[in-house]
mmCIF file of C-alpha atoms and ligand atoms in Angstrom:
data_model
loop_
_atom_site.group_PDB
_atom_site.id
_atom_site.type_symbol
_atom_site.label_atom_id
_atom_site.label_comp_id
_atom_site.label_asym_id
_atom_site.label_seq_id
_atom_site.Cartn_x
_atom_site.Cartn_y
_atom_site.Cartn_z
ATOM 1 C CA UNK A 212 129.355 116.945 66.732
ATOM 2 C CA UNK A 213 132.328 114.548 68.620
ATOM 3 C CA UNK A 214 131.966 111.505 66.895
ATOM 4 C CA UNK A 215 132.829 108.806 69.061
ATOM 5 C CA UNK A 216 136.538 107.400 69.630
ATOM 6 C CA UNK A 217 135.555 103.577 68.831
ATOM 7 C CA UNK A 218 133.460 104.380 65.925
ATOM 8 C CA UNK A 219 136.457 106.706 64.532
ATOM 9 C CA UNK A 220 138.812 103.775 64.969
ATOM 10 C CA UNK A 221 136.960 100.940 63.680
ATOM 11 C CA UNK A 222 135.973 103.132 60.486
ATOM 12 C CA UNK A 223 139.570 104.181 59.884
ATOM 13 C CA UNK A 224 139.823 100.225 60.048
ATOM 14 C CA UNK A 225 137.197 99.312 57.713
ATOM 15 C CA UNK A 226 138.123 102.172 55.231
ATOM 16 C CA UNK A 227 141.615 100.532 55.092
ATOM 17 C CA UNK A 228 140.186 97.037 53.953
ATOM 18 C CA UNK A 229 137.792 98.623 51.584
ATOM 19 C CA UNK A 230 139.266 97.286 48.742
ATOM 20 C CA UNK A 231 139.744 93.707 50.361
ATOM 21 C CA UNK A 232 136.951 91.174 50.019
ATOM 22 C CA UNK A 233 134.952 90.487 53.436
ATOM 23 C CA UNK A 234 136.774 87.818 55.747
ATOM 24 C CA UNK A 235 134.664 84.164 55.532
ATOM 25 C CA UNK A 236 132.222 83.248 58.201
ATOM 26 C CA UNK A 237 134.034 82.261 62.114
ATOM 27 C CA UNK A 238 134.845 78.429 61.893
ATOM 28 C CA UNK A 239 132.985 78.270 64.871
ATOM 29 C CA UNK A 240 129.675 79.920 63.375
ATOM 30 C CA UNK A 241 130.269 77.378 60.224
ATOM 31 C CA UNK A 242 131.039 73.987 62.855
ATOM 32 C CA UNK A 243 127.257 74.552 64.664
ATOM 33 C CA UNK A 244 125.500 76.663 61.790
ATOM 34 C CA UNK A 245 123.780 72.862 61.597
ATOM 35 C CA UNK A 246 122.286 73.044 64.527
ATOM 36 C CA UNK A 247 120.908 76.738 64.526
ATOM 37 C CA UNK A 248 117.153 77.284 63.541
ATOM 38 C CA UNK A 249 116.528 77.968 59.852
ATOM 39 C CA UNK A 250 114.152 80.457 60.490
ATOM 40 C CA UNK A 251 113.354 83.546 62.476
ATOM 41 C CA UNK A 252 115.353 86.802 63.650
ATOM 42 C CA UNK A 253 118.785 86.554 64.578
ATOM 43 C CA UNK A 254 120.758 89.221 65.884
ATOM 44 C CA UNK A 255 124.819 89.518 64.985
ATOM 45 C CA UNK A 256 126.215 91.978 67.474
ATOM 46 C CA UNK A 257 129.115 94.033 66.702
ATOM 47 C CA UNK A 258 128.722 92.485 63.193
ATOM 48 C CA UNK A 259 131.943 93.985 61.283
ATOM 49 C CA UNK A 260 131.805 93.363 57.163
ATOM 50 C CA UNK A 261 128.542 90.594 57.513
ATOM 51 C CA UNK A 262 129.876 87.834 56.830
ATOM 52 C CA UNK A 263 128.541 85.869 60.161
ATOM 53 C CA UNK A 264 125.366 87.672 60.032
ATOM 54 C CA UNK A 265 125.226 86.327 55.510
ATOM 55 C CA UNK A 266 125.745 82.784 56.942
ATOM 56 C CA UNK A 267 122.044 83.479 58.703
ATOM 57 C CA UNK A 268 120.907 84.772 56.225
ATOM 58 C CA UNK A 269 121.694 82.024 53.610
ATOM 59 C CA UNK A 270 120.485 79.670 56.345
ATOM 60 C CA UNK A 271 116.944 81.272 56.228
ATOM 61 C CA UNK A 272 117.353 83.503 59.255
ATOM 62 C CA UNK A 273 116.053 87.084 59.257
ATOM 63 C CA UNK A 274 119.196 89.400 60.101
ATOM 64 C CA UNK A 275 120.087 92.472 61.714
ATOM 65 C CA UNK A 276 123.352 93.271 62.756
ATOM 66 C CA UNK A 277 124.303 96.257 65.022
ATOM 67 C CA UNK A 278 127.927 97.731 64.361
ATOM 68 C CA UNK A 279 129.075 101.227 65.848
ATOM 69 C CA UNK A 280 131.093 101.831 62.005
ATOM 70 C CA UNK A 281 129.229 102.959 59.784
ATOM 71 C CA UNK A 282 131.929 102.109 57.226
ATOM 72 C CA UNK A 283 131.526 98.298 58.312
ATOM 73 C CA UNK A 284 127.546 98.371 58.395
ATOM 74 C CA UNK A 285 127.500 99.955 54.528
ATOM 75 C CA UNK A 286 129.935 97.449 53.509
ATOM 76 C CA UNK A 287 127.602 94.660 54.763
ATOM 77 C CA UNK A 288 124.176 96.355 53.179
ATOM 78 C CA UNK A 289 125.782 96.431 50.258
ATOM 79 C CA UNK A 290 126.714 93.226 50.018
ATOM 80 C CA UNK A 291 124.059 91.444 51.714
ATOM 81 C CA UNK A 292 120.827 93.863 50.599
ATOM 82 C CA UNK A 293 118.246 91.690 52.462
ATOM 83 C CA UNK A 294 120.671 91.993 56.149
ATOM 84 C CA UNK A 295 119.027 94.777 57.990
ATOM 85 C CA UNK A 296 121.667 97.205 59.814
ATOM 86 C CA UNK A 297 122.067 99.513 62.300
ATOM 87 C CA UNK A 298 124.763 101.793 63.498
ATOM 88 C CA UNK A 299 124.826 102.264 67.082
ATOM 89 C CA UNK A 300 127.027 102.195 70.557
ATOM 90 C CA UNK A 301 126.077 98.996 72.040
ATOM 91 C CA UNK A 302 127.238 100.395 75.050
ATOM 92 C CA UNK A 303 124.146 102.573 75.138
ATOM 93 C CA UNK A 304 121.791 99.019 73.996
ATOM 94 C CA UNK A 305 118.925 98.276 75.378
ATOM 95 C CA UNK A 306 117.677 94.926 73.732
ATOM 96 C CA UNK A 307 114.266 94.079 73.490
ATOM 97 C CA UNK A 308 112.821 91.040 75.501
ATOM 98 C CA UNK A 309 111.549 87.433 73.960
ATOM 99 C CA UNK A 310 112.905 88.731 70.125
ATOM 100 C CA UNK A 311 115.116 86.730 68.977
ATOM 101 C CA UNK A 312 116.029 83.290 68.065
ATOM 102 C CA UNK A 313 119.800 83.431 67.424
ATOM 103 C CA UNK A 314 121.797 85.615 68.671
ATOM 104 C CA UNK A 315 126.004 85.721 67.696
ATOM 105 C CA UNK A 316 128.457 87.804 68.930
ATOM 106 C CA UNK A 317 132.263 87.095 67.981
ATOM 107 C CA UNK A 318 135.261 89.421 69.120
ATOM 108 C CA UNK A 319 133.847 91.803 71.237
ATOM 109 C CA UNK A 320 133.128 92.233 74.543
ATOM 110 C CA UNK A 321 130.938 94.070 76.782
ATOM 111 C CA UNK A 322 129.786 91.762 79.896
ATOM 112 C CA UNK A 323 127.361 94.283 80.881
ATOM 113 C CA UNK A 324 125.349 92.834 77.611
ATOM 114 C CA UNK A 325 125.612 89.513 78.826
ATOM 115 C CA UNK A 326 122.879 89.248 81.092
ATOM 116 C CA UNK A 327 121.110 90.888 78.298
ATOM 117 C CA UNK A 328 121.098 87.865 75.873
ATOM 118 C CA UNK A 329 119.287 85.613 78.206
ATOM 119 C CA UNK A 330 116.222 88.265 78.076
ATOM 120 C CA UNK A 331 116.629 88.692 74.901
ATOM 121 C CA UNK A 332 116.535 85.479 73.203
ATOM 122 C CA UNK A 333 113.113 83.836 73.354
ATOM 123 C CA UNK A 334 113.438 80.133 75.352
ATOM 124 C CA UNK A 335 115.422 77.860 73.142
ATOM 125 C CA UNK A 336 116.919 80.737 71.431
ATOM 126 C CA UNK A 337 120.754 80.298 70.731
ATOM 127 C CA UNK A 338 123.783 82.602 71.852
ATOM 128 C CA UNK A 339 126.907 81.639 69.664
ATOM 129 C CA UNK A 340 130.004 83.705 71.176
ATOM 130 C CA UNK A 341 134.117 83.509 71.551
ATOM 131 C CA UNK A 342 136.623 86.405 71.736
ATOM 132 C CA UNK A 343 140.474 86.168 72.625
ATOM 133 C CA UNK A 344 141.300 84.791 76.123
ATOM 134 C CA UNK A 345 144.308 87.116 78.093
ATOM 135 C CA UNK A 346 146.696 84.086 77.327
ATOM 136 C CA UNK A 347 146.760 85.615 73.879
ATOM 137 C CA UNK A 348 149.064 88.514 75.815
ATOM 138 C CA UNK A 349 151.887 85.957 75.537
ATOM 139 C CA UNK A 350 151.764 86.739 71.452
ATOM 140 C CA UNK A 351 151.000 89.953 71.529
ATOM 141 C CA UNK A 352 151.428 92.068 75.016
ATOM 142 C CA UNK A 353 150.571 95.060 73.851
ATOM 143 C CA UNK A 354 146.963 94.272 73.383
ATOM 144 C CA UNK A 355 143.997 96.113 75.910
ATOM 145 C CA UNK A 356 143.596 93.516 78.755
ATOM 146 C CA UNK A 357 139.781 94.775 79.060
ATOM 147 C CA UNK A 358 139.149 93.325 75.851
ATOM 148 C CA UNK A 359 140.207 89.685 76.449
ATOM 149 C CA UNK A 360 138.112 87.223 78.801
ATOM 150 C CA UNK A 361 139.838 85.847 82.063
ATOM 151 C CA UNK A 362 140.273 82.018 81.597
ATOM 152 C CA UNK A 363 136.775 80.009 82.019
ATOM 153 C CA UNK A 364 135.141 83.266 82.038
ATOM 154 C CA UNK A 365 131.912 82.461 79.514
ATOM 155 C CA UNK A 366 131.883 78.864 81.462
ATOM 156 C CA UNK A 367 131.015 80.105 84.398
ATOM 157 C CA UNK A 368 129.127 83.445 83.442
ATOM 158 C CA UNK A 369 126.699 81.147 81.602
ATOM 159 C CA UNK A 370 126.602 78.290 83.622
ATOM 160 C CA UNK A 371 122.917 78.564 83.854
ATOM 161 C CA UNK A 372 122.559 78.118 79.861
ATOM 162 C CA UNK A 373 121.903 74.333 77.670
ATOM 163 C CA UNK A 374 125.617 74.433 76.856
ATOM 164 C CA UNK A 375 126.433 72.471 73.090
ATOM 165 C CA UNK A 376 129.850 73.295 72.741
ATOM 166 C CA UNK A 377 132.418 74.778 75.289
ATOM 167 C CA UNK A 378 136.244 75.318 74.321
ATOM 168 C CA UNK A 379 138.822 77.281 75.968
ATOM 169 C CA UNK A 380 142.119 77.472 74.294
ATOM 170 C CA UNK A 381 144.451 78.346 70.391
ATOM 171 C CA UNK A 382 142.779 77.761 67.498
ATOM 172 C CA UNK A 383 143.671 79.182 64.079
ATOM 173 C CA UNK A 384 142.717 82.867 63.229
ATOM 174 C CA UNK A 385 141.689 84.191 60.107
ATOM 175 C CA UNK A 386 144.522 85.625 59.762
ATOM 176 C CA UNK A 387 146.893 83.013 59.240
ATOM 177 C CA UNK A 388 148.496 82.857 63.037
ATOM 178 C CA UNK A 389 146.803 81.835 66.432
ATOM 179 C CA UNK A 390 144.309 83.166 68.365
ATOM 180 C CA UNK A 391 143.778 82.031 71.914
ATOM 181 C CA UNK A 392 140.073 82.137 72.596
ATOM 182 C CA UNK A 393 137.145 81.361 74.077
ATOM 183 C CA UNK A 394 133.911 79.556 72.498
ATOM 184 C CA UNK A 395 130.725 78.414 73.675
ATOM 185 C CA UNK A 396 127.658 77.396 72.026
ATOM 186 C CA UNK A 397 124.221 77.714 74.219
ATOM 187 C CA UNK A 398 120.813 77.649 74.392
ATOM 188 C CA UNK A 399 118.479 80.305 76.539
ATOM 189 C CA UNK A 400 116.595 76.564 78.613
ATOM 190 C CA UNK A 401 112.686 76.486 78.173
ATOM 191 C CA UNK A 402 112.332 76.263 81.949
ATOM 192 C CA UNK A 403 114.666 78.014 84.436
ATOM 193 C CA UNK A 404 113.236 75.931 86.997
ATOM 194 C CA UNK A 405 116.910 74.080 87.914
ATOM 195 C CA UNK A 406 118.643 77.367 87.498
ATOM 196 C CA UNK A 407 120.716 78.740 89.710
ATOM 197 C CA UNK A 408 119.615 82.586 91.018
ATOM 198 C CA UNK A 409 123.623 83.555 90.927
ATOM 199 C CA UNK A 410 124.300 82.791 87.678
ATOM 200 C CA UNK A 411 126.199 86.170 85.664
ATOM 201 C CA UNK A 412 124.892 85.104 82.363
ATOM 202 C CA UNK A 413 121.057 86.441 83.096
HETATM 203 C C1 SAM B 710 136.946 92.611 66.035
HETATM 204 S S1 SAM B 710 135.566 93.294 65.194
HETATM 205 C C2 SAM B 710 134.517 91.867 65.101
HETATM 206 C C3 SAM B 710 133.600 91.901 63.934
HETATM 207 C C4 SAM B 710 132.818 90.618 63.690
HETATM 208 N N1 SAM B 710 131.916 90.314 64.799
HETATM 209 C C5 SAM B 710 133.733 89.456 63.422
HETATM 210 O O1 SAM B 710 133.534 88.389 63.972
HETATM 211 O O2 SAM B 710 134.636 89.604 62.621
HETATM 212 C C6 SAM B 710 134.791 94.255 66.463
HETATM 213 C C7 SAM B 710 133.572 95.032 65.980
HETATM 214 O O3 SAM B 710 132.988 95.704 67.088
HETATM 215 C C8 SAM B 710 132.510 96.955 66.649
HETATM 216 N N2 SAM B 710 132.392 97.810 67.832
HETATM 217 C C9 SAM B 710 133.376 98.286 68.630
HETATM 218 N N3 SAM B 710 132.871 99.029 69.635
HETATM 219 C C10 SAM B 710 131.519 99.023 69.472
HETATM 220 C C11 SAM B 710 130.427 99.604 70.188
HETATM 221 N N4 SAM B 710 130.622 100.339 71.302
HETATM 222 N N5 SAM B 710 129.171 99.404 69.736
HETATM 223 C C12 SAM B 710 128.946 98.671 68.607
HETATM 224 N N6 SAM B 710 129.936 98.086 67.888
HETATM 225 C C13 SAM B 710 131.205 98.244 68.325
HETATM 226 C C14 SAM B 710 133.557 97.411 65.656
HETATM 227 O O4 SAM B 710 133.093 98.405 64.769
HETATM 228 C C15 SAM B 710 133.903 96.095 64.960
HETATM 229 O O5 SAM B 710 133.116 95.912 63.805
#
């Protein structure tokens, strides 16, 4: 069996950091945790170690996280025994409609799930994401353009959503240095009556 190139990496990653406690929650996850429902099912895509999906958890959420390492998703089971995991390509996801009530997804991106979350989240449901903006090549150049978002990318792709919060630009990583990224904070609307048809983020 070929075991798949990003799973590979990412658990070479993970078994590096084994010994190393889980990173804290995103900033941004712990700035609008407050105004995230205390109950239901959330989803954490591309969870990592757990710690965003724990916050949920501790908030009263339901959790379950999809991560293609499996290193990263027994990490987080272990830790958090009431998260509910499961190891798969979400490049291969199909997510079910009207499920869930919150759904995160920090450093990593896939537009193609995009239009996805709308579906997915029932109406009022929230969609907490940021990644790294391509500005961040001017720090480190060697990094995989496809991975970074092209400036006011998630403003316009989700246009359509209840925005809270919208930020473009450096903020402090967990790792000590800068990070130039993207946030936004939204809710799926209760009525798409005003929408517009074009929008990418549906
Ligand atoms: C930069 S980490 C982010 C982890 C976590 N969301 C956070 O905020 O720290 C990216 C995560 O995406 C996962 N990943 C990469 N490709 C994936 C794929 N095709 N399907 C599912 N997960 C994937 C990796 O295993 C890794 O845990």
């Amino acid at each position: 069996m070929t075991l798949n190139p990003d799973a590979q990496r990412w658990n070479a990653r993970y078994l590096r950091q084994a010994a190393g406690p889980a990173e804290p929650p995103r900033q941004l996850l712990q700035d609008v945790a407050h105004r995230l429902p205390a109950s239901g099912l959330a989803l954490d895509v591309a969870m990592g170690r757990g710690s965003n999906a724990a916050l949920l958890l501790e908030r009263g959420l339901r959790v379950i996280g999809f991560d293609i390492s499996w290193v990263a998703a027994r990490y987080a089971k272990a830790r958090w025994p009431a998260l509910n995991v499961a190891v798969l390509d979400l490049t291969q996801a199909v997510l079910p409609s009207d499920t869930f009530d919150v759904i995160l997804n920090f450093y990593y991106l896939d537009r193609a799930l995009w239009p996805q979350y709308w579906r997915a989240l029932k109406p009022g449901g929230w969609l907490v994401i940021e990644t790294m903006t391509r500005d961040m090549l001017r720090l480190k150049p060697d990094l995989n353009p496809s991975y970074l978002l092209e400036p006011g990318e998630l403003r316009t792709a989700f246009a359509d959503w209840d925005v809270f919060l919208e930020y473009e630009g450096w903020c402090a990583s967990q790792d000590g240095q800068r990070s130039a990224v993207s946030q936004l904070a939204a809710c799926r609307p209760h009525t798409a009556a005003f929408a517009s048809l074009a929008g990418g983020g549906r």
